[in-house]
Coordinates of C-alpha atoms in Angstrom, one line a residue:
X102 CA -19.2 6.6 -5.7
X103 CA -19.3 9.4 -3.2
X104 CA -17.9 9.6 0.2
X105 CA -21.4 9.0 1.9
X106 CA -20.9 5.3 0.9
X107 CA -17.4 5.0 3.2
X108 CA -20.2 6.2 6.3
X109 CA -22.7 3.3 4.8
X110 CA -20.4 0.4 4.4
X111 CA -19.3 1.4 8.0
X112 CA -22.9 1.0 8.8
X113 CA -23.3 -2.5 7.2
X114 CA -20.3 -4.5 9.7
X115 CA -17.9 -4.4 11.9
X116 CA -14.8 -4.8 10.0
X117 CA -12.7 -1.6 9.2
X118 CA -13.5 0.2 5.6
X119 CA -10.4 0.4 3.1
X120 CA -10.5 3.0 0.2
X121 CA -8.5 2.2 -2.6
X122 CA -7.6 4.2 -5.1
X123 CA -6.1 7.4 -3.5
X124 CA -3.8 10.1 -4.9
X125 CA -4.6 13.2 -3.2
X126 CA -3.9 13.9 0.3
X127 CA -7.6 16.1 0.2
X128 CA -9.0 12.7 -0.6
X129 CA -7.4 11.0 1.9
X130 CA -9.1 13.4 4.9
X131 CA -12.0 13.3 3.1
X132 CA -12.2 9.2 3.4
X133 CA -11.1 9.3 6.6
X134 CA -13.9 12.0 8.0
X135 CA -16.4 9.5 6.3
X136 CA -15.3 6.9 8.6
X137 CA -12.8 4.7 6.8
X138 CA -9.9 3.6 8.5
X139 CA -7.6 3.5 6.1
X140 CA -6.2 4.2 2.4
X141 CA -4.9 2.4 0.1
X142 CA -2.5 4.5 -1.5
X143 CA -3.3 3.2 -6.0
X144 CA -3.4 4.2 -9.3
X145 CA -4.6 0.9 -10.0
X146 CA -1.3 -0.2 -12.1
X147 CA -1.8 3.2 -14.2
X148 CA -4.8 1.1 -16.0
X149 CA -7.9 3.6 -15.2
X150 CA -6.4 6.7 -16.9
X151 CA -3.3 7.2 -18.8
X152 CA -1.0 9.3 -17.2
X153 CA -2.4 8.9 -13.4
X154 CA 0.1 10.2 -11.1
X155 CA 2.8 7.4 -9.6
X156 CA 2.0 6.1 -5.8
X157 CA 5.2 6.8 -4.3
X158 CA 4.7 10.4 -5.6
X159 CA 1.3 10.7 -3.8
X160 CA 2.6 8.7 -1.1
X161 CA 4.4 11.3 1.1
X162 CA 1.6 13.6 0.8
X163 CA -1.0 11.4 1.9
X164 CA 1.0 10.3 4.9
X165 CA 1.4 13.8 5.7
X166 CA -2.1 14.5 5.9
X167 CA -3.1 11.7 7.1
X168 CA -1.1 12.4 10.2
X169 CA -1.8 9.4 12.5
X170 CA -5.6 9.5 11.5
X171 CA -5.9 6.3 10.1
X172 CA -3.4 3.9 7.9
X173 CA -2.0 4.2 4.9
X174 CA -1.2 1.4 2.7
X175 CA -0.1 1.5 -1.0
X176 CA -0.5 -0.5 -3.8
X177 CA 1.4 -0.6 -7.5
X178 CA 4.5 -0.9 -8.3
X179 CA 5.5 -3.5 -5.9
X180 CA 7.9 -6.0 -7.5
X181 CA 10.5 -6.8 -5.3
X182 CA 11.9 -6.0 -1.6
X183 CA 13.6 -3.0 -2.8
X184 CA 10.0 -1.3 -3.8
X185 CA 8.5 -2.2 0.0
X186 CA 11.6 -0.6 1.3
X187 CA 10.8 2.1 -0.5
X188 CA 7.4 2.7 0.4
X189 CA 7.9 1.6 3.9
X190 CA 10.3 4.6 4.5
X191 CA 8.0 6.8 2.4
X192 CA 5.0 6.2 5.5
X193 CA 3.1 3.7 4.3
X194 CA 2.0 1.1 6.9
X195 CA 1.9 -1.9 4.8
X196 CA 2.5 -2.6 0.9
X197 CA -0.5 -4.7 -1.4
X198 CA 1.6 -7.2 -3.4
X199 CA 0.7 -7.8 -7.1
X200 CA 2.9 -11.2 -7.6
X201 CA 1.0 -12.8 -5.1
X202 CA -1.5 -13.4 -7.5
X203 CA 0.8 -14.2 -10.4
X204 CA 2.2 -16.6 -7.9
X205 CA -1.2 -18.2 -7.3
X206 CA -2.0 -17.9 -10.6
X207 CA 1.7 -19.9 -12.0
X208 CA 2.2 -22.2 -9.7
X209 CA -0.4 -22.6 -6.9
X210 CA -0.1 -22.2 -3.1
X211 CA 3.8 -23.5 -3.5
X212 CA 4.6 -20.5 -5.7
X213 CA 2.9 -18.1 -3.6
X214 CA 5.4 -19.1 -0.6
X215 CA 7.9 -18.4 -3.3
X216 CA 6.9 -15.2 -3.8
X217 CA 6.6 -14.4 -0.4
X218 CA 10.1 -15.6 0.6
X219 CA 11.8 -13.6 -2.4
X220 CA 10.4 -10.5 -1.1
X221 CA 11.3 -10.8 2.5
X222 CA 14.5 -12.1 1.1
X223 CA 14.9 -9.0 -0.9
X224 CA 13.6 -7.2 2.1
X225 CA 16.5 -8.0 3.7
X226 CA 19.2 -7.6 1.7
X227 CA 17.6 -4.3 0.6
X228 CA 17.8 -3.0 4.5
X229 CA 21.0 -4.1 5.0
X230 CA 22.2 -2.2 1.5
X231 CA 20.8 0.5 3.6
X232 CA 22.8 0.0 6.8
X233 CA 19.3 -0.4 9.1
X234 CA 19.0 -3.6 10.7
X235 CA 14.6 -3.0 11.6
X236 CA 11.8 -2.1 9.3
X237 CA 11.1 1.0 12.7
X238 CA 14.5 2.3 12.0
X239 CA 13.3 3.4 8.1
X240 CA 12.7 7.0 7.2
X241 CA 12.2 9.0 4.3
X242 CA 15.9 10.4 3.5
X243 CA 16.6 6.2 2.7

């Protein structure tokens, strides 16, 4: 894969081009100059090479960079509300969430919604451990 295929998936339709997989804020421009719209912030669980660099290390770096350009997302090592907090006030726009799938994958559609309402849940108590009240009032010294 080179950057050249970010400009040619563009090409192809009309929805906006996600690259997944960054960890370097040089990356992240480069994507973004080749027409994506946004990163997605992954070592893809640590699976592709032994060692990789954590996402909420790269995180504030690629947010940085990124400056506005385009969104940042980020995906690994989101368990529970506590992690999206984290990333949240780290600059990422929105989190990918893993235990979706082993939702879907236990207990159908049901344990999905399950899923979903333990992390908003844990969300909540996690921003009120924090004494902010909105997601917009996060930052990174939380």
């Amino acid at each position: 894969m080179t950057f050249s295929v970010i400009a040619w998936l563009r090409e192809l339709g009309r929805v906006p081009v996600i690259v997944k997989g960054v960890l370097r804020a040089d990356d992240a421009l480069a994507c973004l100059d080749a027409g994506a719209a946004a990163v997605a912030v992954s070592n893809h669980g640590g699976r592709q090479l032994d060692g990789a660099l954590a996402t909420a290390d790269a995180l504030p770096d690629i947010v940085a960079a990124v400056a506005g350009r385009g969104e940042v997302y980020v995906d690994g090592g989101i368990r529970r509300g506590s992690d999206v907090l984290k990333a949240l006030a780290l600059g990422a726009r929105a989190v990918m969430v893993g235990p979706v799938l082993w939702g879907l994958a236990t207990g159908g559609a049901h344990r999905v919604t399950r899923v979903l309402d333990d992390l908003r849940r844990e969300l909540g108590e996690a921003l009120a451990l924090c004494g902010v009240s909105r997601l917009g009032d996060l930052s990174p010294h939380l």
